[in-house]
Coordinates of C-alpha atoms in Angstrom, one line a residue:
X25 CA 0.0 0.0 0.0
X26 CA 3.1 2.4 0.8
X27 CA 4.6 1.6 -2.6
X28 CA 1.1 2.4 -4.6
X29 CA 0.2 5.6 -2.2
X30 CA 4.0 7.0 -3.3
X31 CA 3.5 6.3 -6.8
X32 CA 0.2 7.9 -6.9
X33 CA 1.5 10.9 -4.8
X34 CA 4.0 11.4 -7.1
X35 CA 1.8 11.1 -10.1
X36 CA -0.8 13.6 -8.5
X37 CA 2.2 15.9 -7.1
X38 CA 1.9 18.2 -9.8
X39 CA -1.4 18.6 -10.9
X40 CA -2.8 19.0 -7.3
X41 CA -0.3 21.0 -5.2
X42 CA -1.7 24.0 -6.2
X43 CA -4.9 23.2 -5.1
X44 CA -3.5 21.5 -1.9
X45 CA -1.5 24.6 -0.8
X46 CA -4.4 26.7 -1.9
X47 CA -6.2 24.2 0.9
X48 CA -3.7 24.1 3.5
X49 CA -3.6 28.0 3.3
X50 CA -7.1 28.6 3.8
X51 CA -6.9 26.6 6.9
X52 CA -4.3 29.2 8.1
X53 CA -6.7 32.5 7.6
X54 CA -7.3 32.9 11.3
X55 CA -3.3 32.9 11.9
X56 CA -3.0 35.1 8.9
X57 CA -5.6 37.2 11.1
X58 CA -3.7 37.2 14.5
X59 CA -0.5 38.5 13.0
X60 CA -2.5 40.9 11.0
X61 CA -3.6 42.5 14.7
X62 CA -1.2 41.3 17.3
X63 CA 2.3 40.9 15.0
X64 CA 2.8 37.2 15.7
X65 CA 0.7 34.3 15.8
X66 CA -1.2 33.5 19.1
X67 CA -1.2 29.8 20.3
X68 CA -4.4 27.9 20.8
X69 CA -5.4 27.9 24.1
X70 CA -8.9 28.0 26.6
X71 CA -8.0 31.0 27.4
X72 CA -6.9 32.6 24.1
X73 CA -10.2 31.0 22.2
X74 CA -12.3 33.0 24.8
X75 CA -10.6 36.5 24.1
X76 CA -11.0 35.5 20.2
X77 CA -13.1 38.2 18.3
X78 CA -16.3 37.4 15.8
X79 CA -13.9 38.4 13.0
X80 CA -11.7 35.5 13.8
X81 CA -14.6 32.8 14.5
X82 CA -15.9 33.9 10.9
X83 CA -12.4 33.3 9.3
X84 CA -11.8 30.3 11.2
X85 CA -15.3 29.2 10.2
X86 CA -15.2 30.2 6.4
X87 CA -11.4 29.1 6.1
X88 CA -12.1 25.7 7.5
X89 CA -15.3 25.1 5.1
X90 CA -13.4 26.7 2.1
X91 CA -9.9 24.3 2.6
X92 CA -12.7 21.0 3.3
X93 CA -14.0 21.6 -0.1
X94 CA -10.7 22.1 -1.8
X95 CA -9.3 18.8 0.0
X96 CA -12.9 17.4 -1.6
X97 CA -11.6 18.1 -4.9
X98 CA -7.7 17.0 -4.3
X99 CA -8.9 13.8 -3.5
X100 CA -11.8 13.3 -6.5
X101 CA -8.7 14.5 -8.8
X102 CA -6.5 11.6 -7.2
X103 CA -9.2 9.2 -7.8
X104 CA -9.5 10.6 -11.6
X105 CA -5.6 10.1 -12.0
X106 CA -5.9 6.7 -10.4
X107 CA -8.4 5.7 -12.5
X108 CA -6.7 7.0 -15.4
X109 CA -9.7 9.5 -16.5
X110 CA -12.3 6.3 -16.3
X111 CA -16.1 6.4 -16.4
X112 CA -16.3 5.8 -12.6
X113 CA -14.3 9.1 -11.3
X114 CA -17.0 11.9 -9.9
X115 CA -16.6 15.0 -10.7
X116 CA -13.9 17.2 -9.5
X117 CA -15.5 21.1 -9.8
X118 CA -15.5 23.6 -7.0
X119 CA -19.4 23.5 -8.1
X120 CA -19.8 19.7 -7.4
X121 CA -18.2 19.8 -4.0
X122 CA -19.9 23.0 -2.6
X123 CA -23.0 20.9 -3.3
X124 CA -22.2 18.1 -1.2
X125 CA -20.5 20.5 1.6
X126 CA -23.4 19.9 4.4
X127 CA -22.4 16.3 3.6
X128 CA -19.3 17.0 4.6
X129 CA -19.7 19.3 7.6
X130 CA -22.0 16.6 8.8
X131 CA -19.0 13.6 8.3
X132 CA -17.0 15.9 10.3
X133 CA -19.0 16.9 12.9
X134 CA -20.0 13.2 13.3
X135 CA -16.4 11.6 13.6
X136 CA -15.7 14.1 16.1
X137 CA -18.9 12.9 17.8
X138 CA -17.4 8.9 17.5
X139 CA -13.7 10.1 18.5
X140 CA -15.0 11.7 21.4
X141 CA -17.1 9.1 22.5
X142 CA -14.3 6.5 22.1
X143 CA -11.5 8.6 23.7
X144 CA -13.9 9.2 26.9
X145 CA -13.2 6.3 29.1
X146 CA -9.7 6.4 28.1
X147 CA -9.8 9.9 29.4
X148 CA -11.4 9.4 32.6
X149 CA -8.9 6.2 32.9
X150 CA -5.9 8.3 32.6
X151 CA -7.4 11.1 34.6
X152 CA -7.9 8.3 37.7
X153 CA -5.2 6.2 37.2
X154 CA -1.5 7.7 39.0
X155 CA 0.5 6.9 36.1
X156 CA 3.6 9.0 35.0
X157 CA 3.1 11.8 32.1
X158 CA 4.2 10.0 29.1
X159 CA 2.1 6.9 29.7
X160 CA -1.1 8.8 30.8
X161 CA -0.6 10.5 27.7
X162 CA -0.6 7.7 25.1
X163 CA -3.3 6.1 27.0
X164 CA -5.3 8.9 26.1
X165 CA -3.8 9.8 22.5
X166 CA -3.6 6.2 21.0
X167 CA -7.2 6.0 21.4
X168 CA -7.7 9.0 20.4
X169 CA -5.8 8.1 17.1
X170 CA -7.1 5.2 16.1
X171 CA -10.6 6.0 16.1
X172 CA -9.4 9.0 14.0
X173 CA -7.7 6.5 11.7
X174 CA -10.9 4.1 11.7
X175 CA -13.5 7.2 10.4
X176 CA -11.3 8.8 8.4
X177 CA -11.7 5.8 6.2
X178 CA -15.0 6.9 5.5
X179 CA -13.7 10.4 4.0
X180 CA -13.5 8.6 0.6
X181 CA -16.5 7.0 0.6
X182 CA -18.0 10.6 1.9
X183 CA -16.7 11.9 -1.6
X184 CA -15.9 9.1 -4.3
X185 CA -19.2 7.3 -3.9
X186 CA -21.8 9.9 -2.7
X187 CA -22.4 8.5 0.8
X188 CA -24.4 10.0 3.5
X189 CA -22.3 11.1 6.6
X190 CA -23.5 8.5 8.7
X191 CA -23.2 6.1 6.0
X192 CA -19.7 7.1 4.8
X193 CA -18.8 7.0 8.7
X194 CA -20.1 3.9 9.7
X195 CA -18.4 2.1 6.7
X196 CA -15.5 3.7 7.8
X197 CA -16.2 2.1 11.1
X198 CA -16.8 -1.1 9.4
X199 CA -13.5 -1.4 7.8
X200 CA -11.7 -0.7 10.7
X201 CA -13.3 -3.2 12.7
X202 CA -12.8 -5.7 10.1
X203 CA -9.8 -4.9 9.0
X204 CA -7.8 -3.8 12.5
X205 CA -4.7 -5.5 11.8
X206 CA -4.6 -3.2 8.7
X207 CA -5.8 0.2 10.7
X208 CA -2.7 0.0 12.7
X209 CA -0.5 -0.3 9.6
X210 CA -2.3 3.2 8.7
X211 CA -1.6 4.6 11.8
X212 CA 1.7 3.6 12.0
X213 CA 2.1 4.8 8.5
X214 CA 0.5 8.4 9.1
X215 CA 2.3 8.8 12.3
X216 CA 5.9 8.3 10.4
X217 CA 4.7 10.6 7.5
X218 CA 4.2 13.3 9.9
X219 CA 7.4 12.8 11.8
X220 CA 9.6 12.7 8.1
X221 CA 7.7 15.8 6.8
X222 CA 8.6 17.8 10.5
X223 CA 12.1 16.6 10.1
X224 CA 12.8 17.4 6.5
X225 CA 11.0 20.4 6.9
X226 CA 12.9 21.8 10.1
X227 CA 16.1 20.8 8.2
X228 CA 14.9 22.6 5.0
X229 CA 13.9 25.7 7.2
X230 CA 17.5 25.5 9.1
X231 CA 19.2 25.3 5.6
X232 CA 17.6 28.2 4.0
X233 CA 17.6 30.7 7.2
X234 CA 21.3 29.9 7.2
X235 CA 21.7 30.6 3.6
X236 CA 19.3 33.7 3.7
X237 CA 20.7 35.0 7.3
X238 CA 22.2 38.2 5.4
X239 CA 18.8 39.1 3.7
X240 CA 17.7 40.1 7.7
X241 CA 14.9 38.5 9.9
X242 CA 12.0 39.1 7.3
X243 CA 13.0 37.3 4.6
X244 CA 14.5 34.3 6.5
X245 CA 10.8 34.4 8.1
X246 CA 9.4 34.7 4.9
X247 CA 11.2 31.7 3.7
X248 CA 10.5 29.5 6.7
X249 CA 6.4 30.1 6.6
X250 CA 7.0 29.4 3.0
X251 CA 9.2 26.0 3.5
X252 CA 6.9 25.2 6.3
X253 CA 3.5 25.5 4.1
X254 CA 4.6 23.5 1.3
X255 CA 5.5 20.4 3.5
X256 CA 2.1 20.8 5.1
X257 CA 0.5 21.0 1.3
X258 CA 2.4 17.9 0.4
X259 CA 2.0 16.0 3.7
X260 CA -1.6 16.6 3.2
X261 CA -1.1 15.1 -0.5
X262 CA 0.3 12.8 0.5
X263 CA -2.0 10.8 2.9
X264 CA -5.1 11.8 0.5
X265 CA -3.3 9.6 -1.9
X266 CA -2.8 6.9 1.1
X267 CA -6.2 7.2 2.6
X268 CA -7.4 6.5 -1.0
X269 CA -5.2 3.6 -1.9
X270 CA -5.9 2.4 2.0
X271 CA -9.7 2.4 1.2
X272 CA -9.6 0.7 -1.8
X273 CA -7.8 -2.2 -0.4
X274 CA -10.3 -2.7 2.3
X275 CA -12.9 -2.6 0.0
X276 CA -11.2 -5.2 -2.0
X277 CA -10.8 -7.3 0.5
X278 CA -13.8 -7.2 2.3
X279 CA -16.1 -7.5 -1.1
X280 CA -13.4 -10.6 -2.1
X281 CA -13.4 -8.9 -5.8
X282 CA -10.6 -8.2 -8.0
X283 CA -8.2 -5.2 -7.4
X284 CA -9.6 -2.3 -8.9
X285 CA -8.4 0.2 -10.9
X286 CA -7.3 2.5 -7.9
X287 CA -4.5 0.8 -6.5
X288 CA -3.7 -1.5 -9.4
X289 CA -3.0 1.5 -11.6
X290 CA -1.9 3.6 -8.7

């Protein structure tokens, strides 16, 4: 699955980075906002969410609707390129995907509903048990990850097939639960995604400030935000093109049929 998610990465790479920077800096309107007032971005906290103006609610509102849609579309593209332009691709407009966005907002506001109820007793475990900081943590965040892992598996079905969002989540549900030994392949595989794109990027961004130390603290600050958003836009790409290839597999193997077209020609 590694092998065919790389190969269609790289044959999506160029085609959808745009659109997947495009996404990934949408999602980054209401830090685009802070240092527009305060100079500097402002962490994510209780607190700091409570002193948050409407202005920033609506950006962080419109900006996380606007970057769901264009993911929406990265994905459907993926599927087009996997399927090498065949009958069975959906269709890809900004048009088609605004259409299905209450779909959407509903998937997301549902597996947010399933991760929360699944990372609960975990919660209230670690919150009762006297365990030291690191364990308490992953008995809380493992959970937390894999039910993550199991309904983001209905994201494609969400788009690609035209489910409902409890449909498209409780397939994803289904998968996982059939298919465990698999989910923690994903999750294993998304976790060590993340951790190669944070170190190639914090060497890329060390490189480049070095190189650019002489152009002054703007620029190498320029450069970084730049350095740091494209591996966030590709990182993204990336496990679209894994969730995808991920799904299909499942499907395969829980409907017995033939590969399809998705991972074979992927």
């Amino acid at each position: 699955m590694i092998e065919s998610s790389l190969r269609l990465f790289g044959r999506s790479a160029l085609s959808c980075l745009p659109l997947a920077t495009i996404g990934t800096l949408l999602g980054q309107l209401p830090a685009a906002y802070d240092v527009a007032v305060h100079g500097k971005p402002v962490g994510i906290t209780a607190a700091s969410l409570a002193q948050k103006s409407g202005e920033w609610w609506a950006l962080y509102v419109l900006g996380t609707l606007a970057s769901l849609v264009v993911w929406a579309i990265v994905l459907a593209k993926q599927q087009r390129i996997a399927t090498a332009g065949g009958t069975t691709s959906v269709d890809a407009t900004g048009a088609a995907m605004l259409a299905r966005l209450p779909a959407i907002v509903g998937y997301f506001l549902l597996s947010f509903l399933v991760v929360l109820i699944a990372s609960i007793p975990f919660g209230v475990l670690g919150a009762l048990l006297a365990l030291p900081a690191v364990p308490r943590s992953a008995l809380i965040l493992l959970p937390m990850l894999a039910a993550s892992a199991a309904v983001s598996l209905g994201w494609p079905a969400l788009i690609l097939e035209q489910r409902s969002a409890p449909a498209a989540v409780g397939l994803g549900l289904r998968l996982a639960k059939t298919h465990w030994q698999r989910l923690v392949m994903v999750v294993v595989a998304i976790l060590a995604t993340l951790i190669v794109m944070v170190i190639l990027a914090g060497l890329a961004v060390a490189v480049i400030s070095g190189l650019a130390s002489s152009a002054g603290a703007a620029v190498q600050g320029s450069l970084s935000a730049a350095i740091v958003l494209l591996a966030a836009a590709l990182a993204v790409l990336y496990l679209s093109a894994f969730l995808l290839v991920v799904f299909d597999d499942l499907r395969i193997r829980t409907q017995g049929a033939h590969p399809s077209r998705a991972s074979s020609s992927a």
